[in-house]
Amino acid sequence: MLQDIIINGLVNGSIYALLAIGFSLIFGVARIVNIAHTAFYMLAAYFIYIGFHYLGAPPVLAIVLAVPATVLTALVCFRLFIDPIQEHEAAVLIATIALAMVIQEALLVVFGGHYLGVPPLISGYVELLGVRVTKQHVLALGFVLVALALVWVLLMRTRIGLAIRVTAQDREIANLMGMDVRRVAMVTMAVSVMLAAVAGAIVVPLTVLDPHMWMHPLIMMLAIVVLGGVGSVKGSLLGSFILGFAEALVVFLIPMGAFLKGSVALSIMILVLLIRPEGLFGVAFEEER
């Protein structure tokens, strides 16, 4: 059982990490609370379904095409609906909620409320730590780790990564230093949605698709961001694995109470916030006197 908890906790935590890091990036750079973030994760999964079932593309090709298609869709939405009101945080919040609902309703109209699926890229099992694990889960975990490593390289070893970090620390100073903060925000939005699309591509062979599949990851992602500290990439990474393992523990230790996994994870978040209100790696802002 311990091995099952470790494997499932790693897979769940890794996927949450992709979502939460992307959410933290765009919030840190542009102060955008993008509620539609997991709707793009869902959209990528549906693009893969369309590519595989309607266009007859092989699953790998469908995945390769779905990620840029999702990023392009998100950038068009950002330019049309978010960028003109970016300075008004409350309006942006409402606009992203509306955008997520539009995506959900559009998928409901096109596909109905049916549960859909995409076959795994590879079949069969391997032995890990004495437990049988599907090769698709191992492949998913490998993809997530590679994606997280690439994000680290992008943020820490490239000029655009430096611009993103500087803008996230102080947008006004970055502007005074001559950086095009609007362009940095656009690039960050692309990176953020790409991480969500990759998460959707990884998840699609492991789960079923339905137009409400974005809601549970949204709740978990927000809980992780608050737990780790709003805007903190490091906090999002750690928070993802804490809540991912919490979910796995509930599922395997209380099989009849598996539906409580979300509640237990959120209770852990509340407990941590009672002790440290700014989150694990957040900054405590004191009111000016």
PDB file of C-alpha atoms in Angstrom, residues 6-251:
ATOM      1  CA  ILE A   6       4.049   7.018  -3.211  1.00  0.00           C
ATOM      2  CA  ILE A   7       3.387   6.406  -6.913  1.00  0.00           C
ATOM      3  CA  ASN A   8      -0.061   8.025  -6.957  1.00  0.00           C
ATOM      4  CA  GLY A   9       1.076  10.895  -4.744  1.00  0.00           C
ATOM      5  CA  LEU A  10       3.950  11.626  -7.130  1.00  0.00           C
ATOM      6  CA  VAL A  11       1.701  11.541 -10.220  1.00  0.00           C
ATOM      7  CA  ASN A  12      -1.050  13.679  -8.656  1.00  0.00           C
ATOM      8  CA  GLY A  13       1.410  16.105  -7.108  1.00  0.00           C
ATOM      9  CA  SER A  14       3.363  16.487 -10.355  1.00  0.00           C
ATOM     10  CA  ILE A  15       0.258  17.327 -12.388  1.00  0.00           C
ATOM     11  CA  TYR A  16      -0.922  19.799  -9.741  1.00  0.00           C
ATOM     12  CA  ALA A  17       2.575  21.304  -9.805  1.00  0.00           C
ATOM     13  CA  LEU A  18       2.338  22.043 -13.538  1.00  0.00           C
ATOM     14  CA  LEU A  19      -1.000  23.776 -13.034  1.00  0.00           C
ATOM     15  CA  ALA A  20      -0.049  25.687  -9.876  1.00  0.00           C
ATOM     16  CA  ILE A  21       3.330  26.902 -11.199  1.00  0.00           C
ATOM     17  CA  GLY A  22       1.684  28.242 -14.353  1.00  0.00           C
ATOM     18  CA  PHE A  23      -0.979  29.993 -12.292  1.00  0.00           C
ATOM     19  CA  SER A  24       1.663  31.492  -9.973  1.00  0.00           C
ATOM     20  CA  LEU A  25       3.763  32.719 -12.905  1.00  0.00           C
ATOM     21  CA  ILE A  26       1.015  34.779 -14.547  1.00  0.00           C
ATOM     22  CA  PHE A  27      -0.169  36.081 -11.167  1.00  0.00           C
ATOM     23  CA  GLY A  28       3.347  37.078 -10.167  1.00  0.00           C
ATOM     24  CA  VAL A  29       4.115  38.879 -13.444  1.00  0.00           C
ATOM     25  CA  ALA A  30       0.761  40.439 -14.404  1.00  0.00           C
ATOM     26  CA  ARG A  31      -1.300  40.147 -11.180  1.00  0.00           C
ATOM     27  CA  ILE A  32      -3.881  38.174 -13.165  1.00  0.00           C
ATOM     28  CA  VAL A  33      -5.971  35.700 -11.161  1.00  0.00           C
ATOM     29  CA  ASN A  34      -6.668  33.434 -14.102  1.00  0.00           C
ATOM     30  CA  ILE A  35      -9.643  31.305 -13.072  1.00  0.00           C
ATOM     31  CA  ALA A  36      -9.768  30.020 -16.667  1.00  0.00           C
ATOM     32  CA  HIS A  37      -6.346  28.369 -16.223  1.00  0.00           C
ATOM     33  CA  THR A  38      -7.757  24.870 -15.685  1.00  0.00           C
ATOM     34  CA  ALA A  39     -10.348  25.480 -18.414  1.00  0.00           C
ATOM     35  CA  PHE A  40      -7.400  25.649 -20.850  1.00  0.00           C
ATOM     36  CA  TYR A  41      -6.098  22.420 -19.299  1.00  0.00           C
ATOM     37  CA  MET A  42      -9.482  20.884 -20.162  1.00  0.00           C
ATOM     38  CA  LEU A  43      -9.466  22.463 -23.625  1.00  0.00           C
ATOM     39  CA  ALA A  44      -6.103  20.832 -24.410  1.00  0.00           C
ATOM     40  CA  ALA A  45      -7.533  17.439 -23.446  1.00  0.00           C
ATOM     41  CA  TYR A  46     -10.507  17.977 -25.774  1.00  0.00           C
ATOM     42  CA  PHE A  47      -8.226  19.136 -28.606  1.00  0.00           C
ATOM     43  CA  ILE A  48      -6.380  15.816 -28.260  1.00  0.00           C
ATOM     44  CA  TYR A  49      -9.699  13.952 -28.341  1.00  0.00           C
ATOM     45  CA  ILE A  50     -10.707  15.835 -31.509  1.00  0.00           C
ATOM     46  CA  GLY A  51      -7.349  15.175 -33.164  1.00  0.00           C
ATOM     47  CA  PHE A  52      -7.481  11.466 -32.366  1.00  0.00           C
ATOM     48  CA  HIS A  53     -11.164  10.637 -32.960  1.00  0.00           C
ATOM     49  CA  TYR A  54     -12.236  13.200 -35.586  1.00  0.00           C
ATOM     50  CA  LEU A  55      -9.057  13.934 -37.549  1.00  0.00           C
ATOM     51  CA  GLY A  56      -7.605  10.436 -37.296  1.00  0.00           C
ATOM     52  CA  ALA A  57      -4.233  11.658 -36.034  1.00  0.00           C
ATOM     53  CA  PRO A  58      -2.024   9.311 -33.994  1.00  0.00           C
ATOM     54  CA  PRO A  59      -2.179  10.131 -30.242  1.00  0.00           C
ATOM     55  CA  VAL A  60       1.350  11.550 -30.166  1.00  0.00           C
ATOM     56  CA  LEU A  61       0.650  13.849 -33.129  1.00  0.00           C
ATOM     57  CA  ALA A  62      -2.666  14.893 -31.572  1.00  0.00           C
ATOM     58  CA  ILE A  63      -0.807  15.859 -28.378  1.00  0.00           C
ATOM     59  CA  VAL A  64       1.890  17.756 -30.298  1.00  0.00           C
ATOM     60  CA  LEU A  65      -0.788  19.746 -32.156  1.00  0.00           C
ATOM     61  CA  ALA A  66      -3.066  20.293 -29.149  1.00  0.00           C
ATOM     62  CA  VAL A  67      -0.513  22.129 -26.992  1.00  0.00           C
ATOM     63  CA  PRO A  68       0.230  25.003 -29.430  1.00  0.00           C
ATOM     64  CA  ALA A  69      -3.458  25.160 -30.414  1.00  0.00           C
ATOM     65  CA  THR A  70      -4.377  25.695 -26.757  1.00  0.00           C
ATOM     66  CA  VAL A  71      -1.650  28.310 -26.275  1.00  0.00           C
ATOM     67  CA  LEU A  72      -2.782  30.165 -29.414  1.00  0.00           C
ATOM     68  CA  THR A  73      -6.408  30.122 -28.239  1.00  0.00           C
ATOM     69  CA  ALA A  74      -5.383  31.452 -24.831  1.00  0.00           C
ATOM     70  CA  LEU A  75      -3.280  34.255 -26.326  1.00  0.00           C
ATOM     71  CA  VAL A  76      -6.174  35.361 -28.540  1.00  0.00           C
ATOM     72  CA  CYS A  77      -8.470  35.389 -25.497  1.00  0.00           C
ATOM     73  CA  PHE A  78      -5.826  37.274 -23.488  1.00  0.00           C
ATOM     74  CA  ARG A  79      -5.462  39.936 -26.180  1.00  0.00           C
ATOM     75  CA  LEU A  80      -9.216  40.358 -26.708  1.00  0.00           C
ATOM     76  CA  PHE A  81     -10.628  40.071 -23.193  1.00  0.00           C
ATOM     77  CA  ILE A  82      -7.889  40.439 -20.570  1.00  0.00           C
ATOM     78  CA  ASP A  83      -5.311  42.885 -21.897  1.00  0.00           C
ATOM     79  CA  PRO A  84      -7.749  45.840 -22.291  1.00  0.00           C
ATOM     80  CA  ILE A  85      -8.821  45.580 -18.623  1.00  0.00           C
ATOM     81  CA  GLN A  86      -5.575  44.288 -17.138  1.00  0.00           C
ATOM     82  CA  GLU A  87      -5.192  47.227 -14.737  1.00  0.00           C
ATOM     83  CA  HIS A  88      -8.555  46.441 -13.097  1.00  0.00           C
ATOM     84  CA  GLU A  89      -7.942  43.279 -11.061  1.00  0.00           C
ATOM     85  CA  ALA A  90     -11.581  42.690 -10.081  1.00  0.00           C
ATOM     86  CA  ALA A  91     -12.708  42.998 -13.711  1.00  0.00           C
ATOM     87  CA  VAL A  92      -9.977  40.582 -14.814  1.00  0.00           C
ATOM     88  CA  LEU A  93     -11.105  38.073 -12.179  1.00  0.00           C
ATOM     89  CA  ILE A  94     -14.696  38.241 -13.399  1.00  0.00           C
ATOM     90  CA  ALA A  95     -13.608  38.090 -17.044  1.00  0.00           C
ATOM     91  CA  THR A  96     -11.590  34.899 -16.479  1.00  0.00           C
ATOM     92  CA  ILE A  97     -14.529  33.291 -14.643  1.00  0.00           C
ATOM     93  CA  ALA A  98     -16.751  34.175 -17.598  1.00  0.00           C
ATOM     94  CA  LEU A  99     -14.161  32.829 -20.034  1.00  0.00           C
ATOM     95  CA  ALA A 100     -13.995  29.510 -18.178  1.00  0.00           C
ATOM     96  CA  MET A 101     -17.795  29.237 -18.212  1.00  0.00           C
ATOM     97  CA  VAL A 102     -17.889  30.005 -21.949  1.00  0.00           C
ATOM     98  CA  ILE A 103     -15.369  27.225 -22.646  1.00  0.00           C
ATOM     99  CA  GLN A 104     -17.387  24.806 -20.484  1.00  0.00           C
ATOM    100  CA  GLU A 105     -20.685  25.662 -22.147  1.00  0.00           C
ATOM    101  CA  ALA A 106     -19.152  25.477 -25.639  1.00  0.00           C
ATOM    102  CA  LEU A 107     -17.870  21.958 -24.908  1.00  0.00           C
ATOM    103  CA  LEU A 108     -21.275  20.995 -23.504  1.00  0.00           C
ATOM    104  CA  VAL A 109     -22.969  22.172 -26.696  1.00  0.00           C
ATOM    105  CA  VAL A 110     -20.519  20.355 -28.977  1.00  0.00           C
ATOM    106  CA  PHE A 111     -19.964  17.109 -27.036  1.00  0.00           C
ATOM    107  CA  GLY A 112     -22.887  17.010 -24.593  1.00  0.00           C
ATOM    108  CA  GLY A 113     -22.319  15.778 -21.070  1.00  0.00           C
ATOM    109  CA  HIS A 114     -20.927  12.415 -22.180  1.00  0.00           C
ATOM    110  CA  TYR A 115     -17.811  10.884 -20.700  1.00  0.00           C
ATOM    111  CA  LEU A 116     -15.146  10.565 -23.369  1.00  0.00           C
ATOM    112  CA  GLY A 117     -11.681   9.044 -23.464  1.00  0.00           C
ATOM    113  CA  VAL A 118      -8.429   8.675 -25.340  1.00  0.00           C
ATOM    114  CA  PRO A 119      -6.511   5.372 -25.311  1.00  0.00           C
ATOM    115  CA  PRO A 120      -3.143   5.255 -23.508  1.00  0.00           C
ATOM    116  CA  LEU A 121       0.019   5.840 -25.522  1.00  0.00           C
ATOM    117  CA  ILE A 122       1.507   2.609 -24.227  1.00  0.00           C
ATOM    118  CA  SER A 123      -0.091  -0.390 -22.524  1.00  0.00           C
ATOM    119  CA  GLY A 124       1.187  -2.899 -20.002  1.00  0.00           C
ATOM    120  CA  TYR A 125       2.700  -2.793 -16.532  1.00  0.00           C
ATOM    121  CA  VAL A 126       6.097  -2.441 -14.903  1.00  0.00           C
ATOM    122  CA  GLU A 127       7.257  -3.314 -11.370  1.00  0.00           C
ATOM    123  CA  LEU A 128       8.224  -0.267  -9.274  1.00  0.00           C
ATOM    124  CA  LEU A 129       9.064  -0.666  -5.579  1.00  0.00           C
ATOM    125  CA  GLY A 130       7.358  -4.043  -5.691  1.00  0.00           C
ATOM    126  CA  VAL A 131       4.044  -2.733  -7.020  1.00  0.00           C
ATOM    127  CA  ARG A 132       2.604  -3.046 -10.530  1.00  0.00           C
ATOM    128  CA  VAL A 133       2.265   0.341 -12.187  1.00  0.00           C
ATOM    129  CA  THR A 134       0.892   0.985 -15.658  1.00  0.00           C
ATOM    130  CA  LYS A 135       3.482   2.122 -18.159  1.00  0.00           C
ATOM    131  CA  GLN A 136       1.216   5.078 -18.949  1.00  0.00           C
ATOM    132  CA  HIS A 137       1.556   6.317 -15.333  1.00  0.00           C
ATOM    133  CA  VAL A 138       5.354   5.957 -15.521  1.00  0.00           C
ATOM    134  CA  LEU A 139       5.383   7.803 -18.836  1.00  0.00           C
ATOM    135  CA  ALA A 140       3.182  10.557 -17.400  1.00  0.00           C
ATOM    136  CA  LEU A 141       5.472  10.978 -14.402  1.00  0.00           C
ATOM    137  CA  GLY A 142       8.514  11.128 -16.694  1.00  0.00           C
ATOM    138  CA  PHE A 143       6.882  13.787 -18.889  1.00  0.00           C
ATOM    139  CA  VAL A 144       5.973  15.887 -15.857  1.00  0.00           C
ATOM    140  CA  LEU A 145       9.502  15.760 -14.444  1.00  0.00           C
ATOM    141  CA  VAL A 146      10.958  16.753 -17.832  1.00  0.00           C
ATOM    142  CA  ALA A 147       8.443  19.619 -18.097  1.00  0.00           C
ATOM    143  CA  LEU A 148       9.305  20.860 -14.592  1.00  0.00           C
ATOM    144  CA  ALA A 149      13.030  20.688 -15.414  1.00  0.00           C
ATOM    145  CA  LEU A 150      12.482  22.702 -18.612  1.00  0.00           C
ATOM    146  CA  VAL A 151      10.518  25.328 -16.668  1.00  0.00           C
ATOM    147  CA  TRP A 152      13.398  25.616 -14.200  1.00  0.00           C
ATOM    148  CA  VAL A 153      15.880  26.060 -17.072  1.00  0.00           C
ATOM    149  CA  LEU A 154      13.603  28.666 -18.694  1.00  0.00           C
ATOM    150  CA  LEU A 155      13.252  30.697 -15.491  1.00  0.00           C
ATOM    151  CA  MET A 156      16.821  30.389 -14.200  1.00  0.00           C
ATOM    152  CA  ARG A 157      19.029  30.104 -17.288  1.00  0.00           C
ATOM    153  CA  THR A 158      17.462  32.289 -20.000  1.00  0.00           C
ATOM    154  CA  ARG A 159      17.081  36.048 -20.551  1.00  0.00           C
ATOM    155  CA  ILE A 160      13.299  35.808 -20.811  1.00  0.00           C
ATOM    156  CA  GLY A 161      13.288  33.855 -17.547  1.00  0.00           C
ATOM    157  CA  LEU A 162      15.289  36.670 -15.941  1.00  0.00           C
ATOM    158  CA  ALA A 163      12.791  39.217 -17.311  1.00  0.00           C
ATOM    159  CA  ILE A 164       9.898  37.185 -15.894  1.00  0.00           C
ATOM    160  CA  ARG A 165      11.528  36.994 -12.460  1.00  0.00           C
ATOM    161  CA  VAL A 166      12.385  40.699 -12.404  1.00  0.00           C
ATOM    162  CA  THR A 167       8.879  41.695 -13.490  1.00  0.00           C
ATOM    163  CA  ALA A 168       7.358  39.383 -10.891  1.00  0.00           C
ATOM    164  CA  GLN A 169       9.441  40.995  -8.150  1.00  0.00           C
ATOM    165  CA  ASP A 170       8.648  44.602  -9.101  1.00  0.00           C
ATOM    166  CA  ARG A 171       6.695  45.531 -12.216  1.00  0.00           C
ATOM    167  CA  GLU A 172       7.406  49.271 -11.912  1.00  0.00           C
ATOM    168  CA  ILE A 173      11.164  48.818 -11.552  1.00  0.00           C
ATOM    169  CA  ALA A 174      11.170  46.467 -14.546  1.00  0.00           C
ATOM    170  CA  ASN A 175       9.337  49.117 -16.555  1.00  0.00           C
ATOM    171  CA  LEU A 176      11.824  51.815 -15.479  1.00  0.00           C
ATOM    172  CA  MET A 177      14.716  49.535 -16.510  1.00  0.00           C
ATOM    173  CA  GLY A 178      13.342  49.562 -20.047  1.00  0.00           C
ATOM    174  CA  MET A 179      11.670  46.163 -20.097  1.00  0.00           C
ATOM    175  CA  ASP A 180       8.515  45.814 -22.172  1.00  0.00           C
ATOM    176  CA  VAL A 181       6.356  44.507 -19.320  1.00  0.00           C
ATOM    177  CA  ARG A 182       3.345  43.964 -21.583  1.00  0.00           C
ATOM    178  CA  ARG A 183       5.429  41.707 -23.815  1.00  0.00           C
ATOM    179  CA  VAL A 184       6.785  39.902 -20.755  1.00  0.00           C
ATOM    180  CA  ALA A 185       3.196  39.405 -19.547  1.00  0.00           C
ATOM    181  CA  MET A 186       2.205  37.994 -22.945  1.00  0.00           C
ATOM    182  CA  VAL A 187       5.165  35.571 -22.946  1.00  0.00           C
ATOM    183  CA  THR A 188       4.382  34.572 -19.369  1.00  0.00           C
ATOM    184  CA  MET A 189       0.766  33.908 -20.315  1.00  0.00           C
ATOM    185  CA  ALA A 190       1.992  31.656 -23.144  1.00  0.00           C
ATOM    186  CA  VAL A 191       4.314  29.735 -20.794  1.00  0.00           C
ATOM    187  CA  SER A 192       1.586  29.502 -18.148  1.00  0.00           C
ATOM    188  CA  VAL A 193      -1.022  28.097 -20.544  1.00  0.00           C
ATOM    189  CA  MET A 194       1.544  25.787 -22.131  1.00  0.00           C
ATOM    190  CA  LEU A 195       2.088  24.197 -18.702  1.00  0.00           C
ATOM    191  CA  ALA A 196      -1.686  23.772 -18.309  1.00  0.00           C
ATOM    192  CA  ALA A 197      -1.917  22.254 -21.801  1.00  0.00           C
ATOM    193  CA  VAL A 198       0.932  19.835 -21.057  1.00  0.00           C
ATOM    194  CA  ALA A 199      -0.868  18.814 -17.850  1.00  0.00           C
ATOM    195  CA  GLY A 200      -4.031  18.213 -19.877  1.00  0.00           C
ATOM    196  CA  ALA A 201      -2.085  16.158 -22.420  1.00  0.00           C
ATOM    197  CA  ILE A 202      -0.562  14.037 -19.675  1.00  0.00           C
ATOM    198  CA  VAL A 203      -3.875  13.476 -17.920  1.00  0.00           C
ATOM    199  CA  VAL A 204      -6.040  12.692 -20.931  1.00  0.00           C
ATOM    200  CA  PRO A 205      -5.049   8.977 -21.259  1.00  0.00           C
ATOM    201  CA  LEU A 206      -5.443   8.512 -17.481  1.00  0.00           C
ATOM    202  CA  THR A 207      -8.914   9.916 -16.960  1.00  0.00           C
ATOM    203  CA  VAL A 208     -12.257  10.550 -18.641  1.00  0.00           C
ATOM    204  CA  LEU A 209     -13.181  13.802 -20.310  1.00  0.00           C
ATOM    205  CA  ASP A 210     -16.279  15.778 -19.429  1.00  0.00           C
ATOM    206  CA  PRO A 211     -17.012  19.520 -19.610  1.00  0.00           C
ATOM    207  CA  HIS A 212     -16.774  19.899 -15.824  1.00  0.00           C
ATOM    208  CA  MET A 213     -13.362  18.270 -15.429  1.00  0.00           C
ATOM    209  CA  TRP A 214     -11.700  21.656 -14.890  1.00  0.00           C
ATOM    210  CA  MET A 215     -13.390  22.382 -11.542  1.00  0.00           C
ATOM    211  CA  HIS A 216     -11.649  19.942  -9.186  1.00  0.00           C
ATOM    212  CA  PRO A 217      -8.142  20.854 -10.468  1.00  0.00           C
ATOM    213  CA  LEU A 218      -9.110  24.534 -10.123  1.00  0.00           C
ATOM    214  CA  ILE A 219     -10.012  24.108  -6.440  1.00  0.00           C
ATOM    215  CA  MET A 220      -6.857  22.107  -5.759  1.00  0.00           C
ATOM    216  CA  MET A 221      -4.693  24.583  -7.695  1.00  0.00           C
ATOM    217  CA  LEU A 222      -6.047  27.567  -5.732  1.00  0.00           C
ATOM    218  CA  ALA A 223      -5.542  25.667  -2.475  1.00  0.00           C
ATOM    219  CA  ILE A 224      -1.951  24.861  -3.465  1.00  0.00           C
ATOM    220  CA  VAL A 225      -1.185  28.463  -4.420  1.00  0.00           C
ATOM    221  CA  VAL A 226      -2.578  29.742  -1.111  1.00  0.00           C
ATOM    222  CA  LEU A 227      -0.786  27.000   0.831  1.00  0.00           C
ATOM    223  CA  GLY A 228       2.568  27.622  -0.856  1.00  0.00           C
ATOM    224  CA  GLY A 229       2.264  31.421  -0.788  1.00  0.00           C
ATOM    225  CA  VAL A 230       0.593  33.468  -3.508  1.00  0.00           C
ATOM    226  CA  GLY A 231       3.007  34.093  -6.383  1.00  0.00           C
ATOM    227  CA  SER A 232       5.712  31.742  -5.071  1.00  0.00           C
ATOM    228  CA  VAL A 233       6.817  29.112  -7.615  1.00  0.00           C
ATOM    229  CA  LYS A 234       8.777  27.224  -4.955  1.00  0.00           C
ATOM    230  CA  GLY A 235       5.756  27.246  -2.656  1.00  0.00           C
ATOM    231  CA  SER A 236       3.494  26.014  -5.457  1.00  0.00           C
ATOM    232  CA  LEU A 237       5.854  23.097  -6.143  1.00  0.00           C
ATOM    233  CA  LEU A 238       5.993  22.021  -2.494  1.00  0.00           C
ATOM    234  CA  GLY A 239       2.269  22.618  -1.921  1.00  0.00           C
ATOM    235  CA  SER A 240       1.428  20.462  -4.949  1.00  0.00           C
ATOM    236  CA  PHE A 241       3.156  17.420  -3.529  1.00  0.00           C
ATOM    237  CA  ILE A 242       1.749  17.991  -0.017  1.00  0.00           C
ATOM    238  CA  LEU A 243      -1.833  18.009  -1.296  1.00  0.00           C
ATOM    239  CA  GLY A 244      -1.125  15.324  -3.925  1.00  0.00           C
ATOM    240  CA  PHE A 245       0.105  12.937  -1.236  1.00  0.00           C
ATOM    241  CA  ALA A 246      -2.778  13.946   1.058  1.00  0.00           C
ATOM    242  CA  GLU A 247      -5.250  12.890  -1.648  1.00  0.00           C
ATOM    243  CA  ALA A 248      -3.424   9.590  -2.224  1.00  0.00           C
ATOM    244  CA  LEU A 249      -3.380   8.858   1.534  1.00  0.00           C
ATOM    245  CA  VAL A 250      -7.148   9.339   1.806  1.00  0.00           C
ATOM    246  CA  VAL A 251      -7.879   7.184  -1.260  1.00  0.00           C
TER     247      VAL A 251
END
